[in-house]
Coordinates of C-alpha atoms in Angstrom, one line a residue:
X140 CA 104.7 140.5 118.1
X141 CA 103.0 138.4 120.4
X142 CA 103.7 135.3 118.2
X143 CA 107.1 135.7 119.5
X144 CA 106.0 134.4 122.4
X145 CA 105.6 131.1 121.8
X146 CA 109.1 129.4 122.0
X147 CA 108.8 126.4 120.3
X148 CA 106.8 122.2 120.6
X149 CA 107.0 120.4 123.4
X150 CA 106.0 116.8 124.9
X151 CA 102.9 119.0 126.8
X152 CA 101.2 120.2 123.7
X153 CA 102.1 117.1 121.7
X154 CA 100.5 115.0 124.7
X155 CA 97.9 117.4 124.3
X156 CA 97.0 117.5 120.7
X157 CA 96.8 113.3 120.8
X158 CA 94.2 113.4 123.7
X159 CA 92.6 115.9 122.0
X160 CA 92.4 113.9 118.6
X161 CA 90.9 111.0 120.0
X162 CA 88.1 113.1 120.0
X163 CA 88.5 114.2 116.4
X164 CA 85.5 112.3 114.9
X165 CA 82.9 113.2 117.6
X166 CA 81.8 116.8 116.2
X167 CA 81.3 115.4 112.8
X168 CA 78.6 117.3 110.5
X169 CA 77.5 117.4 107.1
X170 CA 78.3 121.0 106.6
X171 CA 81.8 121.3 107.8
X172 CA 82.5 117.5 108.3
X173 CA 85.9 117.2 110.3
X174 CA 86.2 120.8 111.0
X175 CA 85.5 121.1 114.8
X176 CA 87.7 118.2 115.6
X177 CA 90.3 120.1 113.1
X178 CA 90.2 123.4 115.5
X179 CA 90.1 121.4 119.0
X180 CA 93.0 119.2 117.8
X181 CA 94.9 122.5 117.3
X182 CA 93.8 124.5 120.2
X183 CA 96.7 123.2 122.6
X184 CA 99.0 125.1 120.1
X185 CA 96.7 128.5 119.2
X186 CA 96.1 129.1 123.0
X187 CA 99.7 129.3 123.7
X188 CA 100.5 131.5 120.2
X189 CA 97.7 133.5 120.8
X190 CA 97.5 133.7 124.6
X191 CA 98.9 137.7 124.3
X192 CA 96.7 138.3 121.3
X193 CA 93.7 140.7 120.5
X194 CA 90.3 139.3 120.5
X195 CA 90.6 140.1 117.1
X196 CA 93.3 137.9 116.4
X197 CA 91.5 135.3 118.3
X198 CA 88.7 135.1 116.3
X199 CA 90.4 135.2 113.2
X200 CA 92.2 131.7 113.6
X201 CA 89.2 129.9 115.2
X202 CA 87.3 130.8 111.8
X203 CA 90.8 129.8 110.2
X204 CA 90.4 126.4 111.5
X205 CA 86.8 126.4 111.7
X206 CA 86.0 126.0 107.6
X207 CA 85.6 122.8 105.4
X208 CA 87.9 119.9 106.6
X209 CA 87.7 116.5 105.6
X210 CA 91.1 114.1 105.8
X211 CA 91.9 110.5 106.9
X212 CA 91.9 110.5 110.9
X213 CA 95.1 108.3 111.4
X214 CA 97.2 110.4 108.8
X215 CA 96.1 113.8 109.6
X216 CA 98.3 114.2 112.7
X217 CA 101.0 115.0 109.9
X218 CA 98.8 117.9 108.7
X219 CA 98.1 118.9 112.1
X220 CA 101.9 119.0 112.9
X221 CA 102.6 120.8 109.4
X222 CA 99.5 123.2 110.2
X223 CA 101.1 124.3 113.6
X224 CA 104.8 124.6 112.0
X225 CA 103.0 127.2 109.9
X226 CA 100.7 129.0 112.5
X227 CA 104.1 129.7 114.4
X228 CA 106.0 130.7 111.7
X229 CA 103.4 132.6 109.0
X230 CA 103.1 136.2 110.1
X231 CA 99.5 136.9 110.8
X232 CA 98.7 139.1 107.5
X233 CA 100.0 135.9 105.8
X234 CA 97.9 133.4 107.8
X235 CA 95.3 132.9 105.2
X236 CA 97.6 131.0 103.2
X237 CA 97.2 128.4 106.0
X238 CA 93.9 127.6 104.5
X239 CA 94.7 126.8 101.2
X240 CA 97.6 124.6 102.0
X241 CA 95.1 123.1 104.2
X242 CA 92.7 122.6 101.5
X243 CA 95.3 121.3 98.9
X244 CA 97.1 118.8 100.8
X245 CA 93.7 117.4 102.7
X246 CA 92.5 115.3 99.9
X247 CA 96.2 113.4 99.2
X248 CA 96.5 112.8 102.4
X249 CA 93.2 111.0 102.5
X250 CA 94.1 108.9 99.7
X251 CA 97.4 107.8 101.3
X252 CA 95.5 106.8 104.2
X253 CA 92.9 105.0 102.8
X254 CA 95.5 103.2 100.9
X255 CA 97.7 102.3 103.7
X256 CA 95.6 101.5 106.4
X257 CA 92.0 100.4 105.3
X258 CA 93.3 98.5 102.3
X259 CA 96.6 97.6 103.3
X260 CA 97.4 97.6 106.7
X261 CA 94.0 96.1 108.1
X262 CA 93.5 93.4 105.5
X263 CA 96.9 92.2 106.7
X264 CA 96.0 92.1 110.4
X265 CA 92.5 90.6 109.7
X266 CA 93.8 88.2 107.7
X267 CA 96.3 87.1 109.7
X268 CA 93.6 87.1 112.8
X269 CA 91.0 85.3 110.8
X270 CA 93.8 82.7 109.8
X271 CA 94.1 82.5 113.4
X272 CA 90.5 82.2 114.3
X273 CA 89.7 79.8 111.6
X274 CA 92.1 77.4 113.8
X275 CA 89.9 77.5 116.9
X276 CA 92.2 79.9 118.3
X277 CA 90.8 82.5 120.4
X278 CA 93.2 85.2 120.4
X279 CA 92.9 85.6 116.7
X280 CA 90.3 88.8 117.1
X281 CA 92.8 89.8 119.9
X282 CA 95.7 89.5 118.1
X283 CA 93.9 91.8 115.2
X284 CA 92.2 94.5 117.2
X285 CA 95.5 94.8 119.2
X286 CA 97.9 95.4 116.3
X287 CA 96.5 97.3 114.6
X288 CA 95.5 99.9 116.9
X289 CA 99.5 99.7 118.1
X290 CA 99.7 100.8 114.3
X291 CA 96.7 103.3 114.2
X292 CA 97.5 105.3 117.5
X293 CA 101.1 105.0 117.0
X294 CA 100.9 107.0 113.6
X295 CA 98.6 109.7 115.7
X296 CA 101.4 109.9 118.5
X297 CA 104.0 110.0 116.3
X298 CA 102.8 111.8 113.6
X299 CA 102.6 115.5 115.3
X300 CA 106.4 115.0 115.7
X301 CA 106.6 114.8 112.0
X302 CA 104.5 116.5 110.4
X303 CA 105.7 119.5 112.6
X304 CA 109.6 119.1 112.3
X305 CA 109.7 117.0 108.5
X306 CA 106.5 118.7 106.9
X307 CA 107.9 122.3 106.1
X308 CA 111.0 120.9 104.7
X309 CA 108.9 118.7 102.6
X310 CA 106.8 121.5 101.2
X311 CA 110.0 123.7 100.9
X312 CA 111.4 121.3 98.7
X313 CA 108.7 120.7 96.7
X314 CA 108.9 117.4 96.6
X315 CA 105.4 116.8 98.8
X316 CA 103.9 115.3 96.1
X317 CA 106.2 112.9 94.7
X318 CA 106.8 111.5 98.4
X319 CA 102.7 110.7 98.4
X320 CA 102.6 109.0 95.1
X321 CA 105.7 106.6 96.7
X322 CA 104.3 105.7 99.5
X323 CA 100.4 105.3 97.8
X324 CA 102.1 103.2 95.0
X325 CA 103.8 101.2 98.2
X326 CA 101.0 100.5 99.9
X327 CA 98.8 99.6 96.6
X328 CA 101.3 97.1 95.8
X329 CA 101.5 95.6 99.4
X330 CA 98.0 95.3 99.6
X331 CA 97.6 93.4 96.2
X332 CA 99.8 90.9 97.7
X333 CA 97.9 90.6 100.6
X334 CA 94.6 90.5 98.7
X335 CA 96.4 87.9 96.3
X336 CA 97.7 85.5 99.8
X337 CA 93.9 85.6 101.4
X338 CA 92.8 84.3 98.5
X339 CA 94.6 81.9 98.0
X340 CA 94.2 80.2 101.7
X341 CA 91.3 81.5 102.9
X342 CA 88.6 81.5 100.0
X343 CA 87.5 77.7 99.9
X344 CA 85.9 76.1 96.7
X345 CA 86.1 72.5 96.7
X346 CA 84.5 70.7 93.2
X347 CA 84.1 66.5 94.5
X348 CA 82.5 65.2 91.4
X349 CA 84.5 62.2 90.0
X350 CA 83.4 60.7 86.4
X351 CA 84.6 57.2 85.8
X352 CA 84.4 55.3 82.6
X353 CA 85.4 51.6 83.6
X354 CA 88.6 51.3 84.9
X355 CA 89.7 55.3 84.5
X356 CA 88.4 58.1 86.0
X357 CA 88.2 61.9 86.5
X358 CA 88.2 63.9 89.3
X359 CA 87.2 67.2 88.0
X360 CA 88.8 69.5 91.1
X361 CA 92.6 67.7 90.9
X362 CA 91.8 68.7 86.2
X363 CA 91.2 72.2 87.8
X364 CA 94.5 72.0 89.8
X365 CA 96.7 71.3 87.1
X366 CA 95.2 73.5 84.8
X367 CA 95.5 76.6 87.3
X368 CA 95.3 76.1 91.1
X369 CA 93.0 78.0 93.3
X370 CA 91.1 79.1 89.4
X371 CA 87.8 78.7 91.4
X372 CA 88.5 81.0 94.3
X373 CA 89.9 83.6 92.3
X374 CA 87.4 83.3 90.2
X375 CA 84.3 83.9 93.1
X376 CA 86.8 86.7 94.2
X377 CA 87.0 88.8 90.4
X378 CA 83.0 87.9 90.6
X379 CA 82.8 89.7 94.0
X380 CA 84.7 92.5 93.2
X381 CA 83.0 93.2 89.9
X382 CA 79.5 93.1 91.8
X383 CA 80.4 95.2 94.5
X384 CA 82.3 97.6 92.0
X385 CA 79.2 97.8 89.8
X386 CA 76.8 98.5 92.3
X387 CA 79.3 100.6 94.8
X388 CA 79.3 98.3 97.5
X389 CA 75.3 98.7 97.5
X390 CA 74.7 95.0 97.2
X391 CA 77.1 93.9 99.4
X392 CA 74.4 92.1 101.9
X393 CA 72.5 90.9 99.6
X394 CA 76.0 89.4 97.9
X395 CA 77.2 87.8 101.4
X396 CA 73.7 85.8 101.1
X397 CA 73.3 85.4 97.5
X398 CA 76.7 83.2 98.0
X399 CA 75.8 81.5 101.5
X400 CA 72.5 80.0 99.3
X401 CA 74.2 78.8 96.1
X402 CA 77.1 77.5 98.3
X403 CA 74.5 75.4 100.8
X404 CA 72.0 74.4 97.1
X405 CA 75.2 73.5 95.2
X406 CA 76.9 71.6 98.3
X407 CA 73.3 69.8 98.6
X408 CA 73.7 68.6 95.3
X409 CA 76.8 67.7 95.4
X410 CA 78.3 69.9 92.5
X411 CA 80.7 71.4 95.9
X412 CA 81.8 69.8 98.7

């Protein structure tokens, strides 16, 4: 009964929940992980739906909200809106259920984030920053650290609207999981292209060696353009990738270096220019 109360979202509580997300990271743990940020994210919505309610009751959805949680930040404003769609609307001997929707939709969500925004969404903005910066112009690090936040915070703001208007309609219709596996496939594809463009314009290998025999000559890196341009930079790329993969990213440093020394011994050689 005292659910009833609660009338329905407004600008307040979804001003509310964004302020409080900002913080969402900060009470990270290894036991829990996300789960305090999870709870404080939500309280602007349980303290008005349980404002009436037993301590009982109380208690109950603070351990609700208080178990394992673990999602990517920027996307989980959609959970959070979906999460208080069903807190309103779940009576409370049904609440439980909460959890496992919770649970089941937590790790997707994290996958669709990842792929959209740390390996689609920045590349594109750094890329086009460092292609600015590479210039001489200044505002290239502006121009990324600005845009993509616009992006990052925008989905947060936004996405409390619909996760709590579009995400029970989604679920309804079962159809959750084949709108994930769109936008995932989207985003994979986008940021291929992306991957494929910085390549190609930023990743500079330069052969200069020249063998002439009298009166002809052969300039090894206009050979390697005709056979397949940019075959050199795509080919420290795959080497890069299949390190890093190999190792898990372990060796990264050590890779940065590794190149910075062949490149400067090579160059001093002159095998690169």
């Amino acid at each position: 009964p005292y659910t009833t109360l609660f009338r329905s979202m407004t600008n307040k509580i979804y001003r509310e929940m964004f302020i409080n997300h900002l913080t969402y990271q900060w009470g990270w743990n290894y036991e829990r992980q996300q789960a305090d940020g999870c709870l404080f994210t939500l309280t602007p919505v349980l303290k008005r739906i349980y404002k009436d309610a037993p301590v009982e009751a109380k208690e109950r959805a603070i351990k609700r909200h208080l178990e394992f949680f673990n999602t990517h930040a920027t996307l989980a404003p959609l959970l959070f809106g979906l999460i208080a769609a069903l807190e309103v609307n779940t009576p409370e001997d049904e609440k439980d259920s909460i959890t496992s929707i919770k649970t089941g939709l937590m790790g997707p969500i994290a996958g669709l984030g990842d792929g959209l925004f740390w390996f689609t969404l920045w590349p594109i903005c750094a890329s086009i920053g460092a292609t600015m910066a590479v210039t001489g112009n200044i505002f290239g690090a502006i121009f990324t650290f600005v845009v993509f936040n616009i992006l990052n915070q925008g989905m947060k703001w936004f996405g409390f609207r619909i996760g709590y208007t579009k995400g029970m309609e989604i679920i309804n219709s079962g159809s959750g999981d084949e709108v994930i596996k769109r936008i995932s496939g989207a985003a994979t594809v986008l940021g291929l292209c992306v991957a494929g463009c910085l390549v190609s314009t930023t990743v500079k290998v330069n052969v200069p060696l020249v063998f002439a025999s009298g009166e002809g000559k052969i300039v090894v890196q206009e050979l390697i353009d005709k056979i397949m341009p940019c075959f050199l930079p795509v080919l420290v790329t795959v080497f890069c990738y299949w390190r890093l993969k190999k190792t898990n990213g372990k060796e990264a440093v050590l890779l940065i270096f590794g190149i910075m020394i062949v490149s400067i011994g090579l160059t001093y050689l002159g095998i690169l220019g």
